[in-house]
XYZ file of C-alpha atoms in Angstrom:
364
model
C 136.754 71.692 116.366
C 138.948 74.725 115.842
C 142.037 75.123 117.983
C 142.557 78.204 120.093
C 145.952 79.840 119.612
C 147.675 79.510 122.970
C 150.595 81.867 123.516
C 153.715 80.197 124.893
C 154.187 81.125 128.560
C 157.794 82.295 128.107
C 156.814 84.430 125.127
C 154.000 85.911 127.173
C 156.320 86.845 130.053
C 158.800 88.405 127.654
C 156.081 90.368 125.874
C 154.564 91.574 129.129
C 157.818 92.942 130.457
C 156.664 92.329 134.055
C 157.147 89.552 136.579
C 154.533 86.934 135.869
C 152.279 86.369 138.875
C 151.293 82.717 139.018
C 149.662 83.303 142.393
C 148.612 86.227 144.523
C 150.870 87.480 147.282
C 149.637 86.328 150.741
C 148.587 89.860 151.745
C 146.690 90.331 148.498
C 144.928 86.999 148.889
C 143.895 87.979 152.417
C 142.476 91.247 151.102
C 140.473 89.348 148.509
C 139.186 86.841 151.029
C 137.958 89.585 153.338
C 136.214 91.589 150.600
C 132.561 91.081 149.771
C 133.368 92.060 146.219
C 136.205 93.741 144.385
C 136.869 95.152 140.929
C 139.194 94.338 138.044
C 140.431 96.718 135.373
C 143.262 97.118 132.917
C 146.018 99.598 133.790
C 149.097 101.200 132.298
C 151.829 101.397 134.929
C 154.154 104.358 135.396
C 156.908 102.533 133.467
C 154.601 102.092 130.462
C 153.923 98.385 130.986
C 150.419 96.948 131.058
C 148.618 94.796 133.605
C 145.197 93.952 134.970
C 144.644 95.059 138.562
C 142.290 93.819 141.248
C 140.925 96.689 143.329
C 139.110 97.027 146.653
C 135.689 98.615 146.956
C 137.485 101.715 148.210
C 139.658 101.936 145.083
C 142.962 100.578 146.426
C 144.977 98.224 144.210
C 145.240 94.724 145.697
C 147.437 93.056 143.100
C 148.379 92.986 139.423
C 148.842 90.390 136.700
C 151.054 91.271 133.742
C 149.606 91.720 130.249
C 151.464 91.546 126.919
C 149.759 94.698 125.620
C 147.041 97.195 126.498
C 143.711 95.769 127.622
C 140.225 97.147 127.077
C 137.083 95.338 128.217
C 136.695 92.853 131.065
C 134.386 89.891 131.627
C 133.608 87.894 134.756
C 131.898 84.552 135.367
C 129.750 84.510 138.508
C 129.628 80.717 138.231
C 133.378 80.017 138.191
C 135.148 83.218 139.241
C 137.110 83.334 135.987
C 137.927 86.852 134.826
C 139.027 87.936 131.353
C 140.924 90.941 130.039
C 140.487 91.504 126.301
C 143.074 93.277 124.174
C 142.257 96.719 122.854
C 141.175 96.695 119.192
C 142.786 95.485 116.950
C 144.517 93.295 119.534
C 144.705 89.538 119.229
C 145.010 88.281 122.822
C 142.689 87.663 125.744
C 143.895 86.623 129.192
C 141.780 84.492 131.522
C 142.683 84.317 135.206
C 141.149 83.460 138.565
C 141.871 86.047 141.281
C 141.327 83.501 144.055
C 143.475 80.508 143.129
C 147.064 79.695 142.231
C 146.499 78.579 138.642
C 148.464 80.399 136.016
C 146.440 82.611 133.685
C 145.560 81.274 130.248
C 146.310 83.527 127.299
C 144.525 82.864 124.014
C 144.947 84.511 120.651
C 142.478 85.280 117.909
C 142.425 82.842 115.000
C 144.042 83.793 111.721
C 142.049 86.437 109.853
C 140.405 87.707 113.035
C 141.132 90.182 115.780
C 139.322 90.851 119.021
C 137.117 93.925 119.351
C 137.897 94.379 123.039
C 134.848 92.788 124.672
C 133.182 89.505 125.517
C 131.002 87.732 128.052
C 130.568 84.347 129.717
C 127.563 82.072 129.466
C 125.719 82.084 132.828
C 127.089 78.622 133.677
C 130.644 79.721 132.857
C 131.172 76.940 130.322
C 131.554 79.202 127.290
C 133.334 82.469 126.703
C 131.942 84.609 123.893
C 134.205 87.224 122.279
C 133.409 89.962 119.768
C 135.722 89.618 116.777
C 136.348 91.062 113.342
C 136.531 88.948 110.181
C 138.394 91.866 108.675
C 138.904 90.648 105.108
C 135.161 89.993 104.741
C 134.050 92.960 106.888
C 131.872 90.732 109.090
C 131.207 90.869 112.781
C 131.879 87.554 114.523
C 131.274 86.042 117.958
C 134.040 83.586 118.819
C 133.054 80.661 121.077
C 135.666 79.380 123.552
C 135.363 76.243 125.710
C 136.213 77.053 129.339
C 136.488 73.334 130.122
C 139.238 72.840 127.545
C 141.619 75.711 128.308
C 139.419 78.037 126.292
C 139.953 76.289 122.977
C 138.044 77.974 120.164
C 135.104 75.712 119.289
C 133.139 77.758 116.801
C 131.780 81.129 115.795
C 128.532 82.953 115.089
C 127.844 86.008 112.975
C 126.821 89.205 114.728
C 124.710 90.189 111.695
C 126.392 93.557 111.577
C 129.617 95.489 111.068
C 132.114 96.415 113.751
C 130.770 94.586 116.830
C 132.078 96.022 120.066
C 130.484 95.211 123.408
C 128.206 92.245 123.976
C 126.336 90.548 126.795
C 124.101 87.562 127.443
C 120.614 87.307 128.906
C 120.343 86.028 132.475
C 118.852 82.730 131.299
C 121.641 82.263 128.741
C 119.267 82.035 125.779
C 120.204 85.215 123.965
C 123.383 87.060 123.041
C 123.052 90.823 122.648
C 125.605 92.586 120.453
C 126.280 96.267 119.831
C 127.370 96.431 116.200
C 129.033 99.835 116.049
C 128.660 99.975 112.270
C 132.250 101.090 111.719
C 134.476 99.227 109.285
C 138.101 98.702 110.328
C 141.047 96.655 109.115
C 144.284 95.936 111.003
C 146.304 97.108 107.986
C 145.011 100.588 108.859
C 145.328 100.333 112.649
C 142.427 102.022 114.429
C 141.355 104.116 111.411
C 137.584 104.175 110.813
C 137.064 103.423 107.133
C 133.381 104.096 106.459
C 132.236 107.115 108.466
C 130.181 108.303 105.466
C 128.148 105.072 105.311
C 128.026 103.547 108.791
C 125.581 100.775 109.712
C 125.073 100.775 113.504
C 122.723 98.157 114.933
C 121.884 96.023 117.941
C 121.235 92.340 117.446
C 119.611 89.620 119.530
C 121.063 86.193 118.698
C 120.069 82.682 119.751
C 122.930 81.483 121.964
C 122.317 77.815 121.172
C 122.249 78.084 117.381
C 123.662 81.459 116.409
C 120.475 82.317 114.524
C 119.344 85.935 114.366
C 116.289 86.631 116.537
C 116.033 90.417 116.128
C 118.032 93.167 114.476
C 117.524 96.802 115.387
C 119.161 99.058 112.824
C 119.367 102.691 113.860
C 117.226 105.121 111.828
C 118.965 106.789 108.886
C 119.171 110.141 110.697
C 121.268 108.402 113.350
C 123.527 106.478 110.967
C 126.606 108.064 112.563
C 125.526 107.163 116.097
C 127.763 104.173 116.754
C 126.237 101.658 119.183
C 129.144 100.656 121.418
C 128.343 99.328 124.903
C 125.514 97.373 126.521
C 124.269 96.192 129.905
C 121.059 94.598 131.213
C 118.875 95.880 134.047
C 116.933 93.902 136.636
C 113.876 93.619 134.370
C 115.900 92.164 131.499
C 115.866 95.399 129.501
C 118.984 96.052 127.445
C 120.609 99.470 127.836
C 123.006 100.715 125.171
C 125.431 103.629 124.924
C 126.717 105.344 121.804
C 129.529 107.415 120.333
C 128.732 109.995 117.659
C 130.892 110.275 114.553
C 129.164 113.337 113.072
C 129.517 117.088 113.531
C 130.743 118.094 116.971
C 127.986 120.671 117.428
C 125.164 118.172 116.888
C 123.201 116.846 119.855
C 122.450 113.219 118.957
C 120.910 110.600 121.294
C 123.629 108.776 123.185
C 121.737 106.350 125.450
C 118.780 104.066 124.837
C 117.148 100.767 125.698
C 115.020 97.953 124.291
C 113.517 94.605 125.226
C 112.723 91.647 123.019
C 109.827 92.440 120.702
C 110.129 96.195 121.210
C 111.572 98.986 119.093
C 114.580 100.935 120.303
C 113.827 103.794 122.680
C 116.297 106.648 123.020
C 116.576 108.491 126.312
C 116.043 112.223 125.870
C 118.911 113.789 127.757
C 118.959 117.525 128.498
C 121.103 119.389 125.966
C 123.606 120.417 128.615
C 124.025 116.760 129.649
C 124.627 115.692 126.046
C 127.215 118.458 125.707
C 128.826 117.368 128.970
C 129.243 113.873 127.484
C 130.997 115.299 124.424
C 128.975 113.115 122.034
C 130.923 110.139 123.383
C 129.872 107.578 125.981
C 132.890 105.435 126.790
C 131.249 102.996 129.207
C 127.862 102.030 130.639
C 126.862 100.043 133.725
C 123.657 99.061 135.493
C 123.219 98.960 139.270
C 120.370 96.460 139.483
C 119.860 96.747 143.219
C 119.150 100.473 142.979
C 117.637 100.576 139.446
C 120.324 102.919 138.184
C 122.142 103.287 134.874
C 125.529 104.995 134.801
C 127.557 106.290 131.848
C 130.941 107.979 131.582
C 132.767 110.116 129.050
C 136.492 110.878 129.069
C 136.025 113.499 126.340
C 134.535 116.132 128.631
C 135.205 114.300 131.896
C 131.659 113.443 132.928
C 129.738 110.755 134.793
C 125.935 110.634 134.514
C 123.497 108.569 136.601
C 120.012 107.780 135.245
C 116.895 106.256 136.780
C 116.489 102.906 134.980
C 112.703 103.057 135.336
C 112.191 106.505 133.827
C 115.447 107.460 132.099
C 115.513 110.650 134.156
C 118.922 112.178 134.860
C 119.589 111.906 138.607
C 123.183 113.105 138.813
C 125.851 114.680 136.609
C 129.391 114.705 137.986
C 132.551 116.255 136.604
C 135.358 113.665 136.745
C 138.452 114.494 134.717
C 139.224 111.768 132.151
C 136.364 109.594 133.441
C 137.004 106.074 132.174
C 135.417 102.919 133.586
C 132.191 102.511 135.524
C 130.734 99.571 137.468
C 127.997 99.126 140.076
C 129.050 99.845 143.645
C 127.376 99.090 146.950
C 125.661 102.436 146.434
C 125.675 104.059 143.022
C 128.744 103.500 140.875
C 132.508 103.130 141.045
C 134.214 105.342 138.459
C 137.857 105.302 137.391
C 139.906 107.789 135.388
C 142.821 107.766 132.986
C 144.576 110.022 135.518
C 144.758 107.299 138.158
C 141.691 108.026 140.273
C 139.441 105.152 141.335
C 136.655 106.299 143.629
C 138.433 108.302 146.354
C 141.847 106.682 145.818
C 144.641 107.864 143.545
C 147.276 105.440 142.188
C 150.282 106.027 139.958
C 148.638 104.241 137.038
C 146.334 105.045 134.144
C 143.094 103.079 134.484
C 141.734 101.734 131.236
C 138.253 102.298 129.899
C 136.342 99.490 131.624
C 135.806 98.007 135.080
C 134.160 94.749 136.089
C 132.859 93.956 139.568
C 133.943 90.487 140.677
C 133.050 88.237 143.585
C 134.277 84.815 144.645
C 131.688 82.145 143.787
C 130.014 80.473 146.746
C 131.748 77.251 147.713
């Protein structure tokens, strides 16, 4: 068994530069208890420090937990209530906390020779945390496996069968892991520089969660080799939706959204040209509202949020939202945040990060 690198609590507090919150304030806990569901997202505070915030359905900040550095993606376990903030690539930490209890968060670090790619997901039973990682010296995508029952010790890894994995998810039955391999080579020695834009290899892979064996690999056609597959979500029928970022010429109009199911080829959604332009060839986040059969995407490049019909792929709504960042299903439609501090109808003196997760206290 491989050990997870646990960051010393005092070092974490010092690195975070904020008061460590071992438990929610009474008023914040009351707000959580009364809410049907809330959201969690990374933020940058006005003083430049970083935290993860819990947020009401109306967009008001309930409370914050300090982070040692900027976060990116979030993950939530419906089974246990555990929530995770992953460091922004090429970060090496992930912080696991429970918004509803008094336990101190657990901070883990990537093993030597790896860094996190900013995303991960829980197994449906909450027993395992899966994280997208980079084996940077061998240019391999990796899924790190972390045992939730043992303080998230690292217990193994699978290949993603691609380069530059970013977002990932798991099927509802827990049998399959779905990974968006962006196809972009990076190395921490070069920061966030993309090293292979002239020979990218974007793909989506379906992996057996029990064994790590490859079930299916969908490599994008050669004409779309610079369409980086970045984010994924699953609709009510089990269909996987994916969103892309284009690394080619700015005047091109490449496909940016698509879907597939096991045993099927990839299908790209044909967006109107003006919608593709409004997205600026860059989809920063995607979310599915299963109850209403909707798919939502956002782009901070041109400040746009787009809502699609999950059954037909038809564009239902295009909204202009300056610096549109995260998106998550709401009671109706979607909750959208912005780098400028807007979350739904509320404005806060923070910069919201690129992703939101909807969270809800487990029954019992």
